[in-house]
């Protein structure tokens, strides 16, 4: 995972009305503005100033170039002067990259003492960007509008969040996710329309037999298993029985062989994520708990029980979160603490929680597992640390997709959980326990989620807007009556939107 080869292209709108000297100044100022944004370090992608656009031909040519470019993951538009918007129609219609409309101006302050008509001619974003915005709305363009002087931290942060979403969106295009085995039988929410997903989101999900992975496990050398076991023992607090010479060390070797085999399969097929199911483990000695945990920590998307939507969303969130503090994991709302004074959710899974969210050094342990009918699996056990976080869910409603976010506050578990042999997180939901859970259930949110500290509701909102899908949020402002009405209204809007030319 890297933002290394990703760029944002910066287009400045203008026209020939003001003479060549003015256009020269527009280009100089645009370059300075872009340099200021790049120097801020608040935007993780490099912004490249492309051109001052003054004719329909130039706009169209550059939009086609941006659409075809493999390095351009988004376009930032700004009008230094007025730029008549009819000349943008053809270009914008052919632009396939996410768009951010930056409504700023070169100067922060009005030069009260010296302002004259030359200054007025040159600095017209206040109305030039409204002409542009009118056309964007009339074309029903999905875009992000950011308002503020380009030197402001808040402006730069908004661009930064959007650019992370744009990068993850680019990462999804052509991404491959492997569904190893099929779905957990009879489960509804982990199913979905993979054809619709590829059409809408640009990633492919295909099924693979467990034997395809077992073949890679068999090719793993003993020396490689030895080396990895050694490095795991150093990395995690390992129980003595799993250590070299311990009576269950062979189980660790089996777990490591699984991990190396799955990694080989994923890298051979150029996959960005995978799903497993405990109902199809033929040829696996144990359920791949440790393997899933460690592969997630490397940036792979993962979904248990065949959940390819959560797998894809996890990959997107991990991609967005690069370089930010705090981890991101596959998660499941497992069980509740229903004390009315302080109700809590205990999030976990039977094994597969990403150690990137661990508050301390994870412990490597082995315990029996009631399902799957295999040998006891090795797993990493830890508590997730305190902090603001989100749970996000991508659901297939049959005719369309919905993204759903609940903002939560993760806390240190109020008491130790000495008998619980799996990784866990304990959180309070916003705005409160009953409203959040009611809203989640009314919205049809899954029991599997992506849990993340660094990714915020705004990242998910920007990402959903790029995809052109519904996004509903459950946060400290959520009122249940309004929320239900939003769902009803959205149902109509997203049904009609394709006819409005929006999607
Ligand atoms: Mn599950």
Short mmCIF file of C-alpha atoms and ligand atoms in Angstrom, two decimals:
data_model
loop_
_atom_site.label_atom_id
_atom_site.label_comp_id
_atom_site.label_asym_id
_atom_site.label_seq_id
_atom_site.Cartn_x
_atom_site.Cartn_y
_atom_site.Cartn_z
CA UNK A 1 0.00 0.00 0.00
CA UNK A 2 1.31 3.41 -0.91
CA UNK A 3 0.24 6.87 -2.08
CA UNK A 4 3.57 7.09 -3.89
CA UNK A 5 2.36 7.00 -7.49
CA UNK A 6 -0.87 8.86 -6.91
CA UNK A 7 -1.44 12.49 -7.86
CA UNK A 8 -4.17 15.08 -7.67
CA UNK A 9 -4.40 17.30 -10.72
CA UNK A 10 -5.14 20.97 -10.22
CA UNK A 11 -7.09 22.86 -12.92
CA UNK A 12 -7.51 26.62 -12.85
CA UNK A 13 -10.43 28.07 -14.78
CA UNK A 14 -10.15 31.40 -16.59
CA UNK A 15 -10.84 32.94 -20.02
CA UNK A 16 -9.18 35.25 -22.58
CA UNK A 17 -11.19 38.37 -21.72
CA UNK A 18 -8.51 39.92 -19.52
CA UNK A 19 -5.47 39.80 -21.82
CA UNK A 20 -2.27 37.71 -21.72
CA UNK A 21 -0.70 39.54 -18.77
CA UNK A 22 -3.61 38.62 -16.49
CA UNK A 23 -3.43 34.97 -17.57
CA UNK A 24 0.29 34.91 -16.82
CA UNK A 25 -0.45 36.16 -13.32
CA UNK A 26 -3.22 33.57 -12.92
CA UNK A 27 -0.71 30.83 -13.72
CA UNK A 28 1.89 32.24 -11.31
CA UNK A 29 -0.66 32.52 -8.50
CA UNK A 30 -2.03 29.02 -9.17
CA UNK A 31 1.47 27.59 -8.90
CA UNK A 32 2.04 29.38 -5.63
CA UNK A 33 -1.28 28.15 -4.26
CA UNK A 34 -0.49 24.55 -5.22
CA UNK A 35 2.97 24.85 -3.70
CA UNK A 36 1.39 26.12 -0.49
CA UNK A 37 -0.94 23.10 -0.34
CA UNK A 38 1.91 20.69 -1.05
CA UNK A 39 4.14 22.30 1.57
CA UNK A 40 1.42 22.07 4.22
CA UNK A 41 1.99 18.30 4.76
CA UNK A 42 -1.70 17.98 5.61
CA UNK A 43 -2.51 16.47 2.22
CA UNK A 44 -0.89 13.06 1.79
CA UNK A 45 -1.01 13.09 -2.02
CA UNK A 46 1.06 15.28 -4.31
CA UNK A 47 -0.91 18.01 -6.08
CA UNK A 48 0.22 18.81 -9.60
CA UNK A 49 -0.73 22.11 -11.19
CA UNK A 50 -1.67 21.31 -14.79
CA UNK A 51 -2.95 24.32 -16.66
CA UNK A 52 -4.95 27.54 -16.80
CA UNK A 53 -7.97 26.58 -18.88
CA UNK A 54 -9.41 29.20 -21.20
CA UNK A 55 -11.28 27.38 -23.99
CA UNK A 56 -13.69 24.43 -24.34
CA UNK A 57 -11.05 22.54 -26.35
CA UNK A 58 -8.46 22.90 -23.59
CA UNK A 59 -10.94 21.80 -20.92
CA UNK A 60 -12.01 18.76 -22.87
CA UNK A 61 -8.46 17.71 -23.74
CA UNK A 62 -7.27 17.92 -20.13
CA UNK A 63 -10.35 16.15 -18.73
CA UNK A 64 -9.82 13.28 -21.16
CA UNK A 65 -6.16 13.16 -20.16
CA UNK A 66 -7.06 13.04 -16.45
CA UNK A 67 -9.58 10.26 -17.07
CA UNK A 68 -6.99 8.19 -18.93
CA UNK A 69 -4.12 8.86 -16.53
CA UNK A 70 -3.15 6.03 -14.19
CA UNK A 71 -1.45 8.43 -11.75
CA UNK A 72 -4.30 10.97 -11.49
CA UNK A 73 -6.72 9.86 -8.76
CA UNK A 74 -8.67 13.11 -8.47
CA UNK A 75 -9.06 16.59 -9.87
CA UNK A 76 -9.15 19.86 -7.93
CA UNK A 77 -10.98 22.68 -9.74
CA UNK A 78 -10.69 26.37 -8.98
CA UNK A 79 -11.55 29.53 -10.86
CA UNK A 80 -9.11 32.39 -10.33
CA UNK A 81 -11.21 34.61 -12.57
CA UNK A 82 -14.56 34.11 -14.19
CA UNK A 83 -14.62 31.12 -16.54
CA UNK A 84 -17.89 30.77 -18.47
CA UNK A 85 -19.22 27.35 -17.52
CA UNK A 86 -20.65 26.32 -20.88
CA UNK A 87 -17.08 25.78 -22.02
CA UNK A 88 -16.70 23.15 -19.29
CA UNK A 89 -19.71 20.97 -20.22
CA UNK A 90 -18.09 18.56 -22.63
CA UNK A 91 -14.94 18.21 -20.59
CA UNK A 92 -16.68 17.57 -17.28
CA UNK A 93 -18.98 15.03 -18.91
CA UNK A 94 -15.97 12.99 -19.95
CA UNK A 95 -14.17 13.30 -16.60
CA UNK A 96 -14.25 10.02 -14.70
CA UNK A 97 -12.08 10.96 -11.69
CA UNK A 98 -13.41 12.30 -8.35
CA UNK A 99 -13.71 16.08 -8.31
CA UNK A 100 -13.06 18.57 -5.53
CA UNK A 101 -14.20 22.12 -6.15
CA UNK A 102 -11.95 24.36 -4.09
CA UNK A 103 -13.70 27.65 -3.47
CA UNK A 104 -10.85 29.86 -2.40
CA UNK A 105 -9.05 32.93 -3.69
CA UNK A 106 -5.40 33.77 -4.14
CA UNK A 107 -5.36 36.66 -1.65
CA UNK A 108 -6.71 36.13 1.81
CA UNK A 109 -7.43 39.80 2.66
CA UNK A 110 -8.87 42.58 0.57
CA UNK A 111 -6.19 45.21 -0.13
CA UNK A 112 -8.49 47.94 1.10
CA UNK A 113 -6.16 50.85 0.32
CA UNK A 114 -5.03 49.80 -3.13
CA UNK A 115 -7.87 47.79 -4.61
CA UNK A 116 -8.67 48.93 -8.16
CA UNK A 117 -10.34 47.48 -11.25
CA UNK A 118 -7.21 45.52 -12.26
CA UNK A 119 -7.38 43.69 -8.95
CA UNK A 120 -11.12 43.14 -9.41
CA UNK A 121 -10.50 41.67 -12.89
CA UNK A 122 -7.93 39.24 -11.62
CA UNK A 123 -9.62 37.99 -8.45
CA UNK A 124 -13.11 36.82 -9.25
CA UNK A 125 -13.40 33.42 -7.60
CA UNK A 126 -16.33 34.67 -5.55
CA UNK A 127 -18.49 34.74 -8.65
CA UNK A 128 -16.37 32.61 -10.99
CA UNK A 129 -16.75 29.59 -8.71
CA UNK A 130 -20.51 30.16 -8.48
CA UNK A 131 -20.77 29.97 -12.27
CA UNK A 132 -18.82 26.69 -12.07
CA UNK A 133 -20.91 25.36 -9.18
CA UNK A 134 -24.10 26.07 -11.09
CA UNK A 135 -22.89 23.90 -13.94
CA UNK A 136 -21.70 21.11 -11.62
CA UNK A 137 -25.12 21.02 -10.02
CA UNK A 138 -26.91 21.20 -13.34
CA UNK A 139 -24.81 18.28 -14.63
CA UNK A 140 -25.69 16.40 -11.39
CA UNK A 141 -21.97 15.94 -10.75
CA UNK A 142 -20.90 14.21 -7.57
CA UNK A 143 -18.21 16.46 -6.18
CA UNK A 144 -16.83 17.79 -2.93
CA UNK A 145 -17.02 21.53 -2.30
CA UNK A 146 -14.39 22.94 0.07
CA UNK A 147 -14.64 26.60 1.05
CA UNK A 148 -11.86 28.55 2.75
CA UNK A 149 -8.56 30.27 2.14
CA UNK A 150 -5.97 27.76 0.89
CA UNK A 151 -3.57 28.67 3.70
CA UNK A 152 -6.08 27.65 6.40
CA UNK A 153 -5.42 24.37 8.18
CA UNK A 154 -9.10 23.48 8.07
CA UNK A 155 -9.21 23.90 4.28
CA UNK A 156 -6.10 21.75 3.90
CA UNK A 157 -7.48 19.08 6.25
CA UNK A 158 -10.70 18.85 4.25
CA UNK A 159 -8.68 18.38 1.07
CA UNK A 160 -6.56 15.82 2.93
CA UNK A 161 -9.56 13.74 3.95
CA UNK A 162 -11.05 13.85 0.46
CA UNK A 163 -7.69 12.94 -1.09
CA UNK A 164 -7.47 9.83 1.12
CA UNK A 165 -10.94 8.80 -0.04
CA UNK A 166 -9.92 9.46 -3.66
CA UNK A 167 -6.81 7.32 -3.22
CA UNK A 168 -8.84 4.44 -1.79
CA UNK A 169 -11.33 4.82 -4.62
CA UNK A 170 -8.48 4.52 -7.15
CA UNK A 171 -7.16 1.49 -5.22
CA UNK A 172 -10.57 -0.19 -5.63
CA UNK A 173 -10.59 0.20 -9.41
CA UNK A 174 -9.55 -3.17 -10.78
CA UNK A 175 -8.90 -4.53 -7.27
CA UNK A 176 -9.26 -8.30 -6.89
CA UNK A 177 -10.78 -9.92 -3.82
CA UNK A 178 -10.68 -13.70 -3.36
CA UNK A 179 -13.60 -15.50 -1.79
CA UNK A 180 -11.97 -18.65 -0.46
CA UNK A 181 -14.77 -21.12 -0.10
CA UNK A 182 -18.24 -19.64 -0.34
CA UNK A 183 -20.57 -18.00 2.12
CA UNK A 184 -21.53 -19.27 5.57
CA UNK A 185 -24.65 -21.20 4.67
CA UNK A 186 -28.00 -19.39 5.02
CA UNK A 187 -26.45 -16.09 6.15
CA UNK A 188 -28.08 -13.11 4.40
CA UNK A 189 -26.04 -10.01 5.04
CA UNK A 190 -22.73 -11.43 3.81
CA UNK A 191 -24.30 -12.29 0.43
CA UNK A 192 -24.87 -9.68 -2.23
CA UNK A 193 -24.73 -8.87 -5.89
CA UNK A 194 -21.11 -9.14 -7.00
CA UNK A 195 -21.97 -8.03 -10.52
CA UNK A 196 -23.64 -4.85 -9.21
CA UNK A 197 -20.65 -4.27 -6.92
CA UNK A 198 -18.17 -4.51 -9.78
CA UNK A 199 -20.30 -2.16 -11.89
CA UNK A 200 -20.64 0.36 -9.09
CA UNK A 201 -17.31 0.07 -7.27
CA UNK A 202 -14.83 -1.23 -9.84
CA UNK A 203 -13.53 -4.21 -7.84
CA UNK A 204 -14.00 -7.87 -8.68
CA UNK A 205 -14.87 -10.70 -6.31
CA UNK A 206 -14.34 -14.25 -7.47
CA UNK A 207 -14.57 -17.58 -5.70
CA UNK A 208 -11.66 -19.99 -5.21
CA UNK A 209 -11.63 -23.54 -3.95
CA UNK A 210 -9.89 -24.14 -0.67
CA UNK A 211 -7.61 -26.56 -2.59
CA UNK A 212 -6.19 -23.61 -4.53
CA UNK A 213 -4.84 -22.27 -1.23
CA UNK A 214 -3.83 -25.65 0.24
CA UNK A 215 -1.50 -26.11 -2.75
CA UNK A 216 0.40 -22.97 -1.66
CA UNK A 217 0.54 -24.16 1.95
CA UNK A 218 2.12 -27.43 0.84
CA UNK A 219 4.85 -25.55 -1.03
CA UNK A 220 5.99 -23.68 2.08
CA UNK A 221 9.44 -24.87 3.19
CA UNK A 222 10.23 -26.02 6.74
CA UNK A 223 13.03 -23.45 6.92
CA UNK A 224 10.56 -20.67 6.16
CA UNK A 225 8.22 -21.96 8.85
CA UNK A 226 11.13 -22.04 11.36
CA UNK A 227 12.15 -18.48 10.55
CA UNK A 228 8.60 -17.13 10.86
CA UNK A 229 7.94 -18.98 14.14
CA UNK A 230 11.08 -17.41 15.56
CA UNK A 231 10.11 -13.92 14.52
CA UNK A 232 6.54 -14.35 15.88
CA UNK A 233 7.87 -15.43 19.26
CA UNK A 234 9.85 -12.21 19.40
CA UNK A 235 7.01 -10.03 18.18
CA UNK A 236 4.27 -11.27 20.52
CA UNK A 237 4.00 -12.36 24.15
CA UNK A 238 3.93 -16.08 23.44
CA UNK A 239 2.57 -18.69 25.84
CA UNK A 240 5.29 -21.28 26.70
CA UNK A 241 3.41 -24.22 25.17
CA UNK A 242 3.60 -22.60 21.70
CA UNK A 243 7.30 -21.77 21.89
CA UNK A 244 9.99 -23.92 20.34
CA UNK A 245 10.31 -26.98 22.55
CA UNK A 246 6.81 -26.37 24.00
CA UNK A 247 4.30 -29.21 23.81
CA UNK A 248 2.06 -27.42 21.32
CA UNK A 249 4.74 -25.83 19.16
CA UNK A 250 3.57 -28.00 16.26
CA UNK A 251 0.25 -26.11 16.30
CA UNK A 252 2.11 -22.83 15.85
CA UNK A 253 3.97 -24.38 12.93
CA UNK A 254 0.64 -25.37 11.38
CA UNK A 255 -0.71 -21.84 11.85
CA UNK A 256 2.41 -20.33 10.31
CA UNK A 257 2.27 -22.70 7.35
CA UNK A 258 -1.32 -21.54 6.77
CA UNK A 259 -0.29 -17.90 6.92
CA UNK A 260 2.59 -18.35 4.51
CA UNK A 261 0.40 -20.37 2.15
CA UNK A 262 -2.43 -17.82 2.13
CA UNK A 263 0.06 -14.98 1.66
CA UNK A 264 1.60 -16.85 -1.28
CA UNK A 265 -1.83 -17.39 -2.82
CA UNK A 266 -2.76 -13.72 -2.39
CA UNK A 267 0.47 -12.39 -3.78
CA UNK A 268 0.43 -14.85 -6.71
CA UNK A 269 -3.08 -13.73 -7.66
CA UNK A 270 -2.43 -10.04 -6.95
CA UNK A 271 -5.33 -9.93 -4.47
CA UNK A 272 -6.01 -7.01 -2.13
CA UNK A 273 -8.17 -8.99 0.25
CA UNK A 274 -9.86 -12.32 0.91
CA UNK A 275 -12.64 -14.05 2.77
CA UNK A 276 -12.75 -17.44 4.46
CA UNK A 277 -15.50 -19.59 5.90
CA UNK A 278 -15.31 -22.10 8.71
CA UNK A 279 -17.71 -24.31 6.76
CA UNK A 280 -15.08 -24.97 4.11
CA UNK A 281 -11.70 -25.79 5.62
CA UNK A 282 -10.80 -29.01 3.76
CA UNK A 283 -7.04 -29.40 3.89
CA UNK A 284 -6.56 -26.76 6.62
CA UNK A 285 -5.49 -28.21 9.96
CA UNK A 286 -6.98 -25.31 11.91
CA UNK A 287 -9.09 -22.27 11.21
CA UNK A 288 -6.73 -19.54 9.99
CA UNK A 289 -7.04 -17.12 12.91
CA UNK A 290 -3.47 -15.94 13.31
CA UNK A 291 -3.05 -15.78 9.52
CA UNK A 292 -6.11 -13.57 9.02
CA UNK A 293 -5.04 -11.31 11.88
CA UNK A 294 -1.53 -10.80 10.57
CA UNK A 295 -2.53 -10.41 6.92
CA UNK A 296 -5.04 -7.72 7.91
CA UNK A 297 -2.24 -5.92 9.75
CA UNK A 298 -0.28 -5.90 6.48
CA UNK A 299 -3.12 -4.07 4.71
CA UNK A 300 -5.15 -6.89 3.22
CA UNK A 301 -8.92 -6.63 3.34
CA UNK A 302 -10.60 -9.50 5.17
CA UNK A 303 -14.13 -10.72 5.80
CA UNK A 304 -15.10 -13.81 7.76
CA UNK A 305 -17.80 -16.25 6.63
CA UNK A 306 -17.53 -15.14 3.01
CA UNK A 307 -18.23 -11.47 3.77
CA UNK A 308 -16.69 -9.87 0.67
CA UNK A 309 -18.32 -6.45 1.19
CA UNK A 310 -16.71 -5.93 4.60
CA UNK A 311 -13.46 -7.29 3.13
CA UNK A 312 -13.50 -4.67 0.37
CA UNK A 313 -14.49 -1.87 2.75
CA UNK A 314 -11.73 -2.88 5.18
CA UNK A 315 -9.15 -2.66 2.40
CA UNK A 316 -10.47 0.78 1.41
CA UNK A 317 -10.32 2.05 4.99
CA UNK A 318 -6.83 0.67 5.51
CA UNK A 319 -5.72 2.33 2.29
CA UNK A 320 -7.25 5.66 3.36
CA UNK A 321 -5.66 5.46 6.80
CA UNK A 322 -2.05 5.06 5.66
CA UNK A 323 0.28 7.08 7.84
CA UNK A 324 -2.42 8.02 10.37
CA UNK A 325 -2.27 7.03 14.02
CA UNK A 326 -4.43 4.10 15.16
CA UNK A 327 -5.55 0.84 13.61
CA UNK A 328 -8.40 -0.48 11.51
CA UNK A 329 -9.93 -3.95 11.80
CA UNK A 330 -12.64 -6.34 10.78
CA UNK A 331 -15.15 -6.33 13.65
CA UNK A 332 -18.39 -7.87 14.85
CA UNK A 333 -20.89 -6.57 17.38
CA UNK A 334 -20.67 -9.62 19.59
CA UNK A 335 -22.44 -9.16 22.91
CA UNK A 336 -23.72 -6.40 25.22
CA UNK A 337 -23.32 -5.08 28.73
CA UNK A 338 -26.88 -3.85 29.30
CA UNK A 339 -26.38 -1.94 32.51
CA UNK A 340 -28.78 1.00 32.03
CA UNK A 341 -26.29 3.30 33.79
CA UNK A 342 -23.58 2.63 31.22
CA UNK A 343 -24.50 0.21 28.46
CA UNK A 344 -21.60 -1.09 26.38
CA UNK A 345 -20.93 -3.17 23.30
CA UNK A 346 -18.28 -5.86 23.31
CA UNK A 347 -16.90 -6.21 19.80
CA UNK A 348 -14.90 -9.24 18.79
CA UNK A 349 -14.90 -12.23 16.49
CA UNK A 350 -14.21 -15.88 16.98
CA UNK A 351 -10.56 -15.13 16.03
CA UNK A 352 -10.08 -12.56 13.30
CA UNK A 353 -9.44 -9.12 14.79
CA UNK A 354 -6.55 -7.06 13.42
CA UNK A 355 -3.67 -6.47 15.86
CA UNK A 356 -3.30 -2.91 14.46
CA UNK A 357 -5.95 -1.90 17.04
CA UNK A 358 -4.19 -3.56 20.00
CA UNK A 359 -3.44 -1.32 22.97
CA UNK A 360 -0.36 -3.27 24.01
CA UNK A 361 1.74 -6.20 22.90
CA UNK A 362 -0.68 -8.94 21.72
CA UNK A 363 -0.46 -12.32 23.38
CA UNK A 364 -0.10 -15.37 21.15
CA UNK A 365 -2.24 -18.17 22.59
CA UNK A 366 -3.94 -21.42 21.66
CA UNK A 367 -7.43 -22.49 22.75
CA UNK A 368 -10.15 -24.85 21.56
CA UNK A 369 -12.76 -23.54 19.13
CA UNK A 370 -16.28 -24.95 19.21
CA UNK A 371 -16.94 -24.59 15.50
CA UNK A 372 -15.17 -25.71 12.34
CA UNK A 373 -14.33 -29.18 13.62
CA UNK A 374 -10.58 -28.67 13.32
CA UNK A 375 -7.49 -28.55 15.57
CA UNK A 376 -7.30 -25.76 18.15
CA UNK A 377 -6.34 -22.55 16.39
CA UNK A 378 -3.55 -20.15 17.37
CA UNK A 379 -4.66 -16.54 17.79
CA UNK A 380 -3.52 -13.13 19.01
CA UNK A 381 -5.36 -11.94 22.12
CA UNK A 382 -5.50 -8.27 23.14
CA UNK A 383 -7.69 -5.34 24.19
CA UNK A 384 -8.30 -2.48 21.78
CA UNK A 385 -7.28 0.83 23.32
CA UNK A 386 -9.47 3.77 24.32
CA UNK A 387 -10.31 6.42 21.72
CA UNK A 388 -12.86 7.81 19.29
CA UNK A 389 -13.66 5.32 16.54
CA UNK A 390 -16.24 4.35 13.95
CA UNK A 391 -18.01 1.20 12.88
CA UNK A 392 -18.84 1.19 9.17
CA UNK A 393 -20.94 -1.26 7.23
CA UNK A 394 -21.55 -1.67 3.50
CA UNK A 395 -24.87 -3.39 2.85
CA UNK A 396 -26.60 -4.60 -0.29
CA UNK A 397 -30.28 -3.61 -0.19
CA UNK A 398 -31.16 -5.67 -3.24
CA UNK A 399 -31.44 -2.79 -5.70
CA UNK A 400 -28.55 -0.65 -4.41
CA UNK A 401 -25.84 -0.29 -1.77
CA UNK A 402 -25.88 1.66 1.49
CA UNK A 403 -22.97 2.74 3.66
CA UNK A 404 -23.70 3.11 7.32
CA UNK A 405 -21.51 4.61 10.04
CA UNK A 406 -21.88 4.69 13.80
CA UNK A 407 -19.50 6.87 15.77
CA UNK A 408 -18.38 5.17 18.97
CA UNK A 409 -16.09 5.79 21.91
CA UNK A 410 -13.86 2.85 22.63
CA UNK A 411 -12.95 2.45 26.28
CA UNK A 412 -10.58 0.40 28.36
CA UNK A 413 -12.65 -2.65 29.39
CA UNK A 414 -14.03 -1.77 32.84
CA UNK A 415 -12.88 -5.15 34.13
CA UNK A 416 -10.30 -7.68 32.90
CA UNK A 417 -11.65 -10.54 30.78
CA UNK A 418 -9.31 -13.32 31.91
CA UNK A 419 -11.30 -16.19 30.42
CA UNK A 420 -12.01 -14.61 27.02
CA UNK A 421 -9.54 -16.17 24.54
CA UNK A 422 -10.03 -13.68 21.72
CA UNK A 423 -9.14 -10.06 20.88
CA UNK A 424 -11.83 -7.55 21.79
CA UNK A 425 -12.90 -3.93 21.85
CA UNK A 426 -15.39 -2.35 24.25
CA UNK A 427 -17.24 0.80 23.21
CA UNK A 428 -20.07 3.21 23.90
CA UNK A 429 -22.22 4.15 20.94
CA UNK A 430 -23.29 7.67 19.94
CA UNK A 431 -25.68 9.31 20.55
CA UNK A 432 -26.67 6.67 23.13
CA UNK A 433 -27.03 2.91 23.28
CA UNK A 434 -30.70 2.54 22.40
CA UNK A 435 -30.84 5.18 19.66
CA UNK A 436 -27.69 3.88 17.97
CA UNK A 437 -28.77 0.25 18.00
CA UNK A 438 -32.31 1.04 16.86
CA UNK A 439 -31.00 3.20 14.02
CA UNK A 440 -28.48 0.54 12.98
CA UNK A 441 -31.18 -2.11 12.86
CA UNK A 442 -33.67 0.11 10.99
CA UNK A 443 -30.91 0.85 8.43
CA UNK A 444 -30.27 -2.87 7.90
CA UNK A 445 -26.62 -2.59 8.95
CA UNK A 446 -24.58 -5.79 9.07
CA UNK A 447 -23.27 -7.47 12.21
CA UNK A 448 -19.83 -7.35 10.61
CA UNK A 449 -18.21 -3.94 10.37
CA UNK A 450 -15.00 -2.13 9.71
CA UNK A 451 -13.82 -0.67 13.01
CA UNK A 452 -11.36 2.20 12.73
CA UNK A 453 -9.76 4.84 14.94
CA UNK A 454 -8.26 7.12 12.26
CA UNK A 455 -11.04 6.93 9.68
CA UNK A 456 -13.86 9.36 10.41
CA UNK A 457 -17.44 9.70 9.25
CA UNK A 458 -16.21 12.38 6.84
CA UNK A 459 -13.80 9.98 5.11
CA UNK A 460 -16.65 7.53 4.59
CA UNK A 461 -18.99 10.30 3.45
CA UNK A 462 -16.51 11.50 0.81
CA UNK A 463 -15.92 7.92 -0.29
CA UNK A 464 -19.67 7.19 -0.59
CA UNK A 465 -20.13 10.38 -2.62
CA UNK A 466 -17.44 9.25 -5.06
CA UNK A 467 -19.23 5.93 -5.43
CA UNK A 468 -22.58 7.69 -5.76
CA UNK A 469 -24.22 5.60 -3.05
CA UNK A 470 -26.24 6.41 0.03
CA UNK A 471 -24.42 7.04 3.29
CA UNK A 472 -26.22 7.36 6.60
CA UNK A 473 -24.59 8.34 9.84
CA UNK A 474 -25.42 7.61 13.45
CA UNK A 475 -23.61 10.21 15.53
CA UNK A 476 -24.19 12.53 18.48
CA UNK A 477 -26.82 14.47 16.51
CA UNK A 478 -28.91 11.47 15.54
CA UNK A 479 -32.60 11.65 16.37
CA UNK A 480 -34.38 8.37 15.74
CA UNK A 481 -37.54 9.87 14.23
CA UNK A 482 -35.51 12.01 11.80
CA UNK A 483 -33.25 9.06 11.04
CA UNK A 484 -36.16 6.84 10.04
CA UNK A 485 -37.54 9.62 7.87
CA UNK A 486 -34.12 10.01 6.21
CA UNK A 487 -34.16 6.32 5.35
CA UNK A 488 -37.62 6.65 3.79
CA UNK A 489 -36.66 9.78 1.84
CA UNK A 490 -33.40 8.22 0.66
CA UNK A 491 -35.30 5.16 -0.53
CA UNK A 492 -37.19 7.38 -2.96
CA UNK A 493 -34.20 9.52 -3.91
CA UNK A 494 -31.90 6.61 -4.72
CA UNK A 495 -34.67 4.94 -6.68
CA UNK A 496 -35.18 8.04 -8.81
CA UNK A 497 -31.58 9.26 -8.98
CA UNK A 498 -30.55 7.28 -12.08
CA UNK A 499 -33.43 8.98 -13.96
CA UNK A 500 -32.15 12.37 -12.79
CA UNK A 501 -28.83 11.60 -14.45
CA UNK A 502 -27.15 11.50 -11.08
CA UNK A 503 -25.73 8.01 -10.84
MN1 LIG B 1 -18.95 -13.29 11.91
#
